[in-house]
PDB file of C-alpha atoms in Angstrom:
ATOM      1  CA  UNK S   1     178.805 -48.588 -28.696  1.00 83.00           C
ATOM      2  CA  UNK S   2     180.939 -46.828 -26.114  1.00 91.00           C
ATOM      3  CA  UNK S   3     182.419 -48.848 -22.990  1.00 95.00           C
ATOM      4  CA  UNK S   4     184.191 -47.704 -20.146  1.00 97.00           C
ATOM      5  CA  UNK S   5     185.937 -49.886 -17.970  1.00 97.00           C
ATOM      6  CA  UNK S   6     187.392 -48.565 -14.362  1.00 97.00           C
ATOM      7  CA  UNK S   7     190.303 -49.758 -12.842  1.00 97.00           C
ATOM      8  CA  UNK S   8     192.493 -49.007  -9.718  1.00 98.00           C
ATOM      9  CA  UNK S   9     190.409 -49.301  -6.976  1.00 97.00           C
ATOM     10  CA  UNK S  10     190.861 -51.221  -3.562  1.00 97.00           C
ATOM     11  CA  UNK S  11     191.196 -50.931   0.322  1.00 98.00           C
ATOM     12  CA  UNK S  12     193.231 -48.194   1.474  1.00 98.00           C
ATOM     13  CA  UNK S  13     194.410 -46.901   4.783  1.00 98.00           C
ATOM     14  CA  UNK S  14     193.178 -43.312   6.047  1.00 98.00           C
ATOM     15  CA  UNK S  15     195.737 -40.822   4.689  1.00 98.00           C
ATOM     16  CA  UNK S  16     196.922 -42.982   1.657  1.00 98.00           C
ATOM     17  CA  UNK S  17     196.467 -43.075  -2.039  1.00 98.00           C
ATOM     18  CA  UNK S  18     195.099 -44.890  -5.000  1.00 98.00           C
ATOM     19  CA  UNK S  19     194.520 -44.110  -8.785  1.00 98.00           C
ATOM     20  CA  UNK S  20     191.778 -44.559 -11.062  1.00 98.00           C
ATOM     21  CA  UNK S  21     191.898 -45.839 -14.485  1.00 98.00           C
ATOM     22  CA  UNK S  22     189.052 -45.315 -17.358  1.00 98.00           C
ATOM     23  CA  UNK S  23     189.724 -47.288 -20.680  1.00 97.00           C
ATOM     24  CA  UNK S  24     187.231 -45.969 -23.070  1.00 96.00           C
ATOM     25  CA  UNK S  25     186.288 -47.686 -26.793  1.00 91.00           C
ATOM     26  CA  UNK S  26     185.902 -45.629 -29.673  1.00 78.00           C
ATOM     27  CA  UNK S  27     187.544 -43.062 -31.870  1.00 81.00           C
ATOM     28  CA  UNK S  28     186.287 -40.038 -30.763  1.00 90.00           C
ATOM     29  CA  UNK S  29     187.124 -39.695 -27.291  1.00 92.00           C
ATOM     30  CA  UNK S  30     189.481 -36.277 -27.456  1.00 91.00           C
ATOM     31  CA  UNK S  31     185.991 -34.844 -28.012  1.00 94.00           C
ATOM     32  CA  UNK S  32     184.937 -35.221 -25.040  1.00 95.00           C
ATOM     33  CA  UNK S  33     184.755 -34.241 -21.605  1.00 96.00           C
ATOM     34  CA  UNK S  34     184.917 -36.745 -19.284  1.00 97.00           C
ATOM     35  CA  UNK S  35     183.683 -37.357 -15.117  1.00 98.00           C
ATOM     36  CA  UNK S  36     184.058 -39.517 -12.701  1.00 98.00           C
ATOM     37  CA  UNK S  37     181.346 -39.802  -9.903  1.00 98.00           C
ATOM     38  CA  UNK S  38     180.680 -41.826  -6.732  1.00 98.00           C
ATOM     39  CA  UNK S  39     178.130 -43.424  -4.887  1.00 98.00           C
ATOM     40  CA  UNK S  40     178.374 -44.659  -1.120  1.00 97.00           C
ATOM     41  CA  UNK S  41     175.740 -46.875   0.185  1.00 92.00           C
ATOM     42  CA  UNK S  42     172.247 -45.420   1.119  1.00 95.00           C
ATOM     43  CA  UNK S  43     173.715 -42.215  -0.418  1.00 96.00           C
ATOM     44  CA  UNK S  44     172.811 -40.947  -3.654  1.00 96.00           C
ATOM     45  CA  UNK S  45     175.159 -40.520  -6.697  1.00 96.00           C
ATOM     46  CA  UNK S  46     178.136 -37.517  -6.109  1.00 97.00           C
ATOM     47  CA  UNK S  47     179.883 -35.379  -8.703  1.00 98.00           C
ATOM     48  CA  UNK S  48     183.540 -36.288  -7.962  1.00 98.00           C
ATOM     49  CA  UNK S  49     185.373 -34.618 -10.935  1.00 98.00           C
ATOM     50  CA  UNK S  50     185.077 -33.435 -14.364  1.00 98.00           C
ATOM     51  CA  UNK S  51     187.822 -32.786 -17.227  1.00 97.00           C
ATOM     52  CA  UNK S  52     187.044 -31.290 -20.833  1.00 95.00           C
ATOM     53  CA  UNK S  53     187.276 -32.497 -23.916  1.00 92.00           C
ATOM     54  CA  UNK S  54     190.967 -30.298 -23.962  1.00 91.00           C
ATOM     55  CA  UNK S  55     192.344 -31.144 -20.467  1.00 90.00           C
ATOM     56  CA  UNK S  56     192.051 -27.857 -20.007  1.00 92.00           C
ATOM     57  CA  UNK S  57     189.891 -27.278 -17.752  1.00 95.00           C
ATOM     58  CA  UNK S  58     188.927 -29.269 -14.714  1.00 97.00           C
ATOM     59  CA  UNK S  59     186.159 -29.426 -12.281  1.00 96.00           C
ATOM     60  CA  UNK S  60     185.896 -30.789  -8.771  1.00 97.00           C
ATOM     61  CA  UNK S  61     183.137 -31.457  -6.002  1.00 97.00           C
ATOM     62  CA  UNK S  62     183.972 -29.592  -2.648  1.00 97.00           C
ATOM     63  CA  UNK S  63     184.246 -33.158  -1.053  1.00 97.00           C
ATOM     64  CA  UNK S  64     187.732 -33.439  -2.599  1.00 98.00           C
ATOM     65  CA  UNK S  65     188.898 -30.351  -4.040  1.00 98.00           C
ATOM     66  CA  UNK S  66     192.709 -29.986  -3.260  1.00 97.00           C
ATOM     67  CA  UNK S  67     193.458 -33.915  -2.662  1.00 98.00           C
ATOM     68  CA  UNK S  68     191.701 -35.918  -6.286  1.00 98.00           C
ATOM     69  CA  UNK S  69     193.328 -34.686  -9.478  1.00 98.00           C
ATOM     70  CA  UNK S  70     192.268 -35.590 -12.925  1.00 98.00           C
ATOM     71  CA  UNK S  71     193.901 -35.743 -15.555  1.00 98.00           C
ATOM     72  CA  UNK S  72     193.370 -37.645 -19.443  1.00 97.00           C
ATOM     73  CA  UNK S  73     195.359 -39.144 -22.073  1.00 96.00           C
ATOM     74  CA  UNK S  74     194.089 -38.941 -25.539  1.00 93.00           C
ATOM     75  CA  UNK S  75     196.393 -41.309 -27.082  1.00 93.00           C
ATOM     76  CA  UNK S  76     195.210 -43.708 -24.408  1.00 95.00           C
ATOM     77  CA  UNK S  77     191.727 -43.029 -24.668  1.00 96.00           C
ATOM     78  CA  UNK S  78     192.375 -43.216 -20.991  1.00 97.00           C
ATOM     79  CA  UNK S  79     190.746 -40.782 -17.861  1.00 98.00           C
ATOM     80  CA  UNK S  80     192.343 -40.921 -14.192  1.00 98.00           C
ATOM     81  CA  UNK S  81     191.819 -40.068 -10.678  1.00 98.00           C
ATOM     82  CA  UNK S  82     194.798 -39.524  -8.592  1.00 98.00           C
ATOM     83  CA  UNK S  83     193.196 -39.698  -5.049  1.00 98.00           C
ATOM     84  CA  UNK S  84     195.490 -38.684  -2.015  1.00 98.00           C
ATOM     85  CA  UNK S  85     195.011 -38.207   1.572  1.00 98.00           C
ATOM     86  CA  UNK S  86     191.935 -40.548   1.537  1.00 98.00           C
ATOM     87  CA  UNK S  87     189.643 -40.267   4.369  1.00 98.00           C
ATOM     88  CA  UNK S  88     186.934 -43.024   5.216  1.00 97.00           C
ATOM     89  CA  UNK S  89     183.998 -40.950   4.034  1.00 97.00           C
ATOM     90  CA  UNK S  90     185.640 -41.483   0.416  1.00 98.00           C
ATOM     91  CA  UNK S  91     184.597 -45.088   0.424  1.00 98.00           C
ATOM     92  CA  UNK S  92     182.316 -45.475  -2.446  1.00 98.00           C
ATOM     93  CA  UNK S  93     181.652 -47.169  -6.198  1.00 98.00           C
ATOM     94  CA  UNK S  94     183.487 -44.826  -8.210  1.00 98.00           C
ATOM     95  CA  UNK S  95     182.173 -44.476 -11.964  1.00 98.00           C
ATOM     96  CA  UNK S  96     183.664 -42.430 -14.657  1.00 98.00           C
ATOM     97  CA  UNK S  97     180.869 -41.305 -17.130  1.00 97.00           C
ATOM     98  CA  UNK S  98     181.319 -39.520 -20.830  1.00 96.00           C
ATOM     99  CA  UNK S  99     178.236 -37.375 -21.662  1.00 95.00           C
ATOM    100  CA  UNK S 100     176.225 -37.360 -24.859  1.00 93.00           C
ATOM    101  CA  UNK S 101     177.171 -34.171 -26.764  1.00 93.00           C
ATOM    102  CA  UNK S 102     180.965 -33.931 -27.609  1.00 91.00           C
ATOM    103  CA  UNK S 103     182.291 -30.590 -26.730  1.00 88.00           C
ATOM    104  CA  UNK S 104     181.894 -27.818 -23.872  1.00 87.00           C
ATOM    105  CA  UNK S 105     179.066 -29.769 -21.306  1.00 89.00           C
ATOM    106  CA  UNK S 106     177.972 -28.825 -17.975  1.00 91.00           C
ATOM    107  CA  UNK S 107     180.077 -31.454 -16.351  1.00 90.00           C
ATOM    108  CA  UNK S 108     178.654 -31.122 -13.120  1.00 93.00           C
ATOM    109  CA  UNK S 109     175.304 -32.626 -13.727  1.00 93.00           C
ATOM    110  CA  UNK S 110     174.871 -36.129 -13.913  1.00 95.00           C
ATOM    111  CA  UNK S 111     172.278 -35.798 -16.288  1.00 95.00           C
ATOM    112  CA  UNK S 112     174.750 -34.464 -19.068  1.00 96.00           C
ATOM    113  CA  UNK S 113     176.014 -38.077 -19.376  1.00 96.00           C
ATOM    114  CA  UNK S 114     174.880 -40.950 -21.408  1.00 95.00           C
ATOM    115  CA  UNK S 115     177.293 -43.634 -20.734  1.00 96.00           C
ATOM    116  CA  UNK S 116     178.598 -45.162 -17.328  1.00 97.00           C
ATOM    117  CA  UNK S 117     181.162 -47.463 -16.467  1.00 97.00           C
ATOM    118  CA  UNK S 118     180.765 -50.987 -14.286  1.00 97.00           C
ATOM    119  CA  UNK S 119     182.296 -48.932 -11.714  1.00 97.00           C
ATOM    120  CA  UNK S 120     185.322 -49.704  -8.891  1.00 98.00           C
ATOM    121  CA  UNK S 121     184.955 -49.986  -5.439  1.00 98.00           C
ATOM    122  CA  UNK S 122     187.348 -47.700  -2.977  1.00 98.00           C
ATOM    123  CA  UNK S 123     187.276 -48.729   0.322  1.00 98.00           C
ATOM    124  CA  UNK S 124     189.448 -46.239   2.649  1.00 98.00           C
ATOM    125  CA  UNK S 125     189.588 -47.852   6.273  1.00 97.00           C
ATOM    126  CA  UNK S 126     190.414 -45.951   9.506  1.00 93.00           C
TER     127      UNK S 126
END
């Protein structure tokens, strides 16, 4: 059984910063891509950012392209989110998510993954 466990998260000034941690069980995580997503309240769930299973490539929703960056560590088994110049309408449960099939995924759909973290609330006050 897979588990991911988030990290990092907290109340934050407008403008500031926080990072995201994903601890992730099992052997086979270089294999996959990885996403986090969030989810404000009376909003449905958002596609936040995506890495593959190489690093290599990296996605992002339009929301927060140029200020998130994600990044992974293999060796850790580890995902981040470096968030920066934080605005209020980033407050949300943020979840990091690894999808089913190992490999190149469509990233951006939520429906590509198969296991969710608890999630960590980012509060970003103005």
């Amino acid at each position: 059984q897979v588990q991911l466990v988030e990290s990092g998260g907290g109340l934050v000034q407008a403008g500031g910063s926080l990072r995201l941690s994903c601890a992730t069980s099992g052997r086979t995580f270089s294999l996959y891509a990885m996403g986090w997503f969030r989810q404000a309240p009376g909003k449905e769930r958002e596609f936040v950012a995506a890495i593959s299973w190489s690093g290599g490539n990296t996605h992002y929703g339009d929301s927060v392209k140029g200020r998130f960056t994600i990044s992974r560590d293999n060796a850790k088994k580890t995902v981040y989110l470096q968030m920066n110049s934080l605005k209020p309408e980033d407050t949300a449960v943020y979840y990091c998510a690894r999808p089913k099939y190992s490999g190149t995924v469509d990233t951006r759909n939520e429906a590509t993954y198969e296991y969710w973290g608890q999630g960590t609330q980012v509060t970003v006050s103005s």
